[in-house]
Structures are given as C-alpha cells and as structure tokens.
PDB file of C-alpha atoms in Angstrom:
ATOM      1  CA  MET A1226     141.303  31.299  -1.421  1.00  0.00           C
ATOM      2  CA  ASN A1227     142.602  30.007  -4.748  1.00  0.00           C
ATOM      3  CA  SER A1228     144.474  32.349  -7.001  1.00  0.00           C
ATOM      4  CA  LEU A1229     143.643  31.917 -10.660  1.00  0.00           C
ATOM      5  CA  SER A1230     146.291  32.165 -13.318  1.00  0.00           C
ATOM      6  CA  LEU A1231     145.784  34.389 -16.351  1.00  0.00           C
ATOM      7  CA  TRP A1232     144.968  31.352 -18.497  1.00  0.00           C
ATOM      8  CA  GLN A1233     142.270  30.073 -16.121  1.00  0.00           C
ATOM      9  CA  VAL A1234     140.191  33.263 -15.959  1.00  0.00           C
ATOM     10  CA  PRO A1235     138.523  32.876 -19.401  1.00  0.00           C
ATOM     11  CA  ALA A1236     138.071  29.136 -18.808  1.00  0.00           C
ATOM     12  CA  LYS A1237     136.042  29.773 -15.640  1.00  0.00           C
ATOM     13  CA  TRP A1238     133.213  31.626 -17.411  1.00  0.00           C
ATOM     14  CA  LEU A1239     133.671  30.011 -20.838  1.00  0.00           C
ATOM     15  CA  ARG A1240     133.287  26.414 -19.687  1.00  0.00           C
ATOM     16  CA  PRO A1241     129.539  26.699 -18.960  1.00  0.00           C
ATOM     17  CA  ALA A1242     128.937  29.108 -21.868  1.00  0.00           C
ATOM     18  CA  GLN A1243     126.699  27.871 -24.618  1.00  0.00           C
ATOM     19  CA  GLY A1244     125.300  29.093 -27.862  1.00  0.00           C
ATOM     20  CA  LEU A1245     125.776  32.737 -28.711  1.00  0.00           C
ATOM     21  CA  ALA A1246     128.233  33.552 -25.892  1.00  0.00           C
ATOM     22  CA  PHE A1247     130.614  30.794 -26.951  1.00  0.00           C
ATOM     23  CA  VAL A1248     130.320  31.596 -30.657  1.00  0.00           C
ATOM     24  CA  ALA A1249     130.931  35.308 -30.016  1.00  0.00           C
ATOM     25  CA  PHE A1250     133.988  34.574 -27.871  1.00  0.00           C
ATOM     26  CA  ALA A1251     135.429  32.130 -30.433  1.00  0.00           C
ATOM     27  CA  ALA A1252     134.773  34.477 -33.362  1.00  0.00           C
ATOM     28  CA  CYS A1253     136.323  37.477 -31.597  1.00  0.00           C
ATOM     29  CA  SER A1254     139.338  35.423 -30.503  1.00  0.00           C
ATOM     30  CA  ALA A1255     139.936  34.115 -34.032  1.00  0.00           C
ATOM     31  CA  PHE A1256     139.565  37.574 -35.588  1.00  0.00           C
ATOM     32  CA  MET A1257     141.851  39.268 -33.056  1.00  0.00           C
ATOM     33  CA  THR A1258     144.500  36.560 -33.437  1.00  0.00           C
ATOM     34  CA  TYR A1259     144.458  36.897 -37.236  1.00  0.00           C
ATOM     35  CA  PHE A1260     144.422  40.705 -37.041  1.00  0.00           C
ATOM     36  CA  CYS A1261     147.431  40.790 -34.681  1.00  0.00           C
ATOM     37  CA  MET A1262     149.409  38.320 -36.783  1.00  0.00           C
ATOM     38  CA  TYR A1263     148.812  40.286 -40.011  1.00  0.00           C
ATOM     39  CA  ALA A1264     151.807  42.496 -39.207  1.00  0.00           C
ATOM     40  CA  PHE A1265     154.020  39.408 -39.129  1.00  0.00           C
ATOM     41  CA  ARG A1266     152.760  38.269 -42.532  1.00  0.00           C
ATOM     42  CA  LYS A1267     153.222  41.499 -44.524  1.00  0.00           C
ATOM     43  CA  PRO A1268     156.638  42.961 -43.664  1.00  0.00           C
ATOM     44  CA  PHE A1269     157.822  43.316 -47.256  1.00  0.00           C
ATOM     45  CA  SER A1270     154.812  45.008 -48.855  1.00  0.00           C
ATOM     46  CA  VAL A1271     156.099  48.533 -48.169  1.00  0.00           C
ATOM     47  CA  ASN A1272     158.970  48.315 -50.648  1.00  0.00           C
ATOM     48  CA  SER A1273     159.204  47.416 -54.330  1.00  0.00           C
ATOM     49  CA  TYR A1274     162.693  45.829 -54.035  1.00  0.00           C
ATOM     50  CA  THR A1275     163.409  46.616 -57.709  1.00  0.00           C
ATOM     51  CA  GLU A1276     166.941  47.755 -56.830  1.00  0.00           C
ATOM     52  CA  LEU A1277     167.693  44.214 -55.587  1.00  0.00           C
ATOM     53  CA  ASP A1278     166.636  42.435 -58.783  1.00  0.00           C
ATOM     54  CA  GLN A1279     169.443  40.707 -60.650  1.00  0.00           C
ATOM     55  CA  GLU A1280     169.388  39.791 -64.341  1.00  0.00           C
ATOM     56  CA  HIS A1281     170.521  36.207 -63.687  1.00  0.00           C
ATOM     57  CA  TRP A1282     167.658  35.472 -61.230  1.00  0.00           C
ATOM     58  CA  LEU A1283     164.704  33.464 -62.500  1.00  0.00           C
ATOM     59  CA  VAL A1284     162.174  35.624 -60.619  1.00  0.00           C
ATOM     60  CA  SER A1285     162.236  39.106 -59.143  1.00  0.00           C
ATOM     61  CA  PHE A1286     163.294  39.503 -55.535  1.00  0.00           C
ATOM     62  CA  LYS A1287     159.802  40.442 -54.355  1.00  0.00           C
ATOM     63  CA  ILE A1288     158.307  37.366 -56.051  1.00  0.00           C
ATOM     64  CA  ALA A1289     160.952  35.246 -54.297  1.00  0.00           C
ATOM     65  CA  LEU A1290     159.905  36.809 -50.990  1.00  0.00           C
ATOM     66  CA  ILE A1291     156.241  36.072 -51.659  1.00  0.00           C
ATOM     67  CA  LEU A1292     156.968  32.471 -52.701  1.00  0.00           C
ATOM     68  CA  SER A1293     159.141  31.906 -49.648  1.00  0.00           C
ATOM     69  CA  GLN A1294     156.441  33.234 -47.352  1.00  0.00           C
ATOM     70  CA  VAL A1295     153.658  31.239 -49.037  1.00  0.00           C
ATOM     71  CA  PHE A1296     155.614  27.974 -48.842  1.00  0.00           C
ATOM     72  CA  GLY A1297     156.476  28.674 -45.212  1.00  0.00           C
ATOM     73  CA  TYR A1298     152.817  29.407 -44.508  1.00  0.00           C
ATOM     74  CA  LEU A1299     151.816  26.159 -46.239  1.00  0.00           C
ATOM     75  CA  VAL A1300     154.249  24.084 -44.172  1.00  0.00           C
ATOM     76  CA  ALA A1301     153.180  25.887 -40.990  1.00  0.00           C
ATOM     77  CA  LYS A1302     149.508  25.110 -41.668  1.00  0.00           C
ATOM     78  CA  PHE A1303     150.180  21.384 -42.029  1.00  0.00           C
ATOM     79  CA  ILE A1304     152.400  21.325 -38.933  1.00  0.00           C
ATOM     80  CA  GLY A1305     149.895  23.416 -36.994  1.00  0.00           C
ATOM     81  CA  VAL A1306     146.986  21.146 -37.823  1.00  0.00           C
ATOM     82  CA  LYS A1307     148.925  18.107 -36.661  1.00  0.00           C
ATOM     83  CA  VAL A1308     150.894  19.486 -33.699  1.00  0.00           C
ATOM     84  CA  ILE A1309     148.483  22.012 -32.191  1.00  0.00           C
ATOM     85  CA  ALA A1310     145.470  19.730 -32.546  1.00  0.00           C
ATOM     86  CA  GLU A1311     147.215  16.876 -30.715  1.00  0.00           C
ATOM     87  CA  MET A1312     148.872  19.073 -28.082  1.00  0.00           C
ATOM     88  CA  GLN A1313     147.907  19.049 -24.418  1.00  0.00           C
ATOM     89  CA  HIS A1314     145.582  21.932 -23.587  1.00  0.00           C
ATOM     90  CA  ALA A1315     147.944  23.229 -20.877  1.00  0.00           C
ATOM     91  CA  ASN A1316     150.826  23.664 -23.353  1.00  0.00           C
ATOM     92  CA  ARG A1317     148.870  25.275 -26.173  1.00  0.00           C
ATOM     93  CA  ALA A1318     149.045  28.937 -25.086  1.00  0.00           C
ATOM     94  CA  LYS A1319     152.761  28.772 -24.287  1.00  0.00           C
ATOM     95  CA  THR A1320     153.481  27.128 -27.632  1.00  0.00           C
ATOM     96  CA  ILE A1321     151.499  29.734 -29.567  1.00  0.00           C
ATOM     97  CA  LEU A1322     153.353  32.546 -27.772  1.00  0.00           C
ATOM     98  CA  TRP A1323     156.665  30.815 -28.534  1.00  0.00           C
ATOM     99  CA  MET A1324     155.682  30.667 -32.220  1.00  0.00           C
ATOM    100  CA  ILE A1325     154.874  34.396 -32.249  1.00  0.00           C
ATOM    101  CA  VAL A1326     158.257  35.212 -30.695  1.00  0.00           C
ATOM    102  CA  SER A1327     159.927  32.936 -33.268  1.00  0.00           C
ATOM    103  CA  ALA A1328     158.142  34.780 -36.090  1.00  0.00           C
ATOM    104  CA  GLU A1329     159.365  38.113 -34.741  1.00  0.00           C
ATOM    105  CA  LEU A1330     162.922  36.771 -34.468  1.00  0.00           C
ATOM    106  CA  ALA A1331     162.733  35.549 -38.077  1.00  0.00           C
ATOM    107  CA  LEU A1332     161.647  39.052 -39.162  1.00  0.00           C
ATOM    108  CA  ILE A1333     164.567  40.599 -37.292  1.00  0.00           C
ATOM    109  CA  LEU A1334     166.942  38.148 -39.006  1.00  0.00           C
ATOM    110  CA  PHE A1335     165.218  38.998 -42.314  1.00  0.00           C
ATOM    111  CA  ALA A1336     166.016  42.668 -41.717  1.00  0.00           C
ATOM    112  CA  ILE A1337     169.699  42.194 -40.828  1.00  0.00           C
ATOM    113  CA  SER A1338     170.615  39.467 -43.342  1.00  0.00           C
ATOM    114  CA  PRO A1339     172.050  40.337 -46.768  1.00  0.00           C
ATOM    115  CA  SER A1340     169.553  40.511 -49.613  1.00  0.00           C
ATOM    116  CA  PRO A1341     169.588  37.096 -51.281  1.00  0.00           C
ATOM    117  CA  LEU A1342     169.853  35.215 -47.985  1.00  0.00           C
ATOM    118  CA  ASN A1343     167.043  36.991 -46.192  1.00  0.00           C
ATOM    119  CA  VAL A1344     164.482  35.173 -48.348  1.00  0.00           C
ATOM    120  CA  ILE A1345     165.162  32.108 -46.163  1.00  0.00           C
ATOM    121  CA  TRP A1346     164.100  33.945 -42.987  1.00  0.00           C
ATOM    122  CA  LEU A1347     160.781  34.910 -44.508  1.00  0.00           C
ATOM    123  CA  PHE A1348     160.067  31.204 -44.946  1.00  0.00           C
ATOM    124  CA  PHE A1349     160.321  30.755 -41.174  1.00  0.00           C
TER     125      PHE A1349
END
C-alpha cells in the first residue's frame, strides 16, 4: 500500500479531470490564493501615518509605503513569471510556501523597524 503525500492527493483526481472540473478547481485555487495573500499586501491601510510625515520629505510617508510596495510587487511579478514558470513541478509548492513565510517576516521587520527605514521592508 502506497502512502500519498499531501501534495499528491489533488494530483491523483486532477490529472484525469477535464473541462468544468479542472476550470472550477483552477479558478477556486487562484481566488483562494489571492484572497489569503491580501492580508500580506495591505498591512498599512489601517493608519494614516500623518504623524510620521516630515517637511523635508518629497512625498508623504504613506505614499512612500505605497510606492515601495508597488515597486516590490512589480519586481516580484517579473521574477515570478520567470522563476516559477521554469521551476520543477516538485519544488513549486515548497517555494511558494517559502515566499509566503518571507513576506510575513518582512512584515514583522516592517513593524519593528524605525519609521523611515521600514519602507524598505514593505518592498520585500
């Protein structure tokens, strides 16, 4: 009797799936992945950060946070298209989980870093 790993269970019934079953699985997976990652993308929206604005800065602190996150997201998209698309199937799930843990670590470092320097962590 073969024991199946957690990653092989969906592959067993998904491999022969066609049409509507495959489309439904792919659509639900994409939506749930995006929905779960939304919390990682919006950590700064609960505060106005007006008390951190300095007169000598070119942009407000919140705008700097948004720009840092957007540029990080842009770089991540290009890297993701290249790296994830060319990656071996067996390594893909582990790599995606590693990226999620890295995003959480960057948010923790964002929270504990002093105010002008924490913009860097939002990029990652």
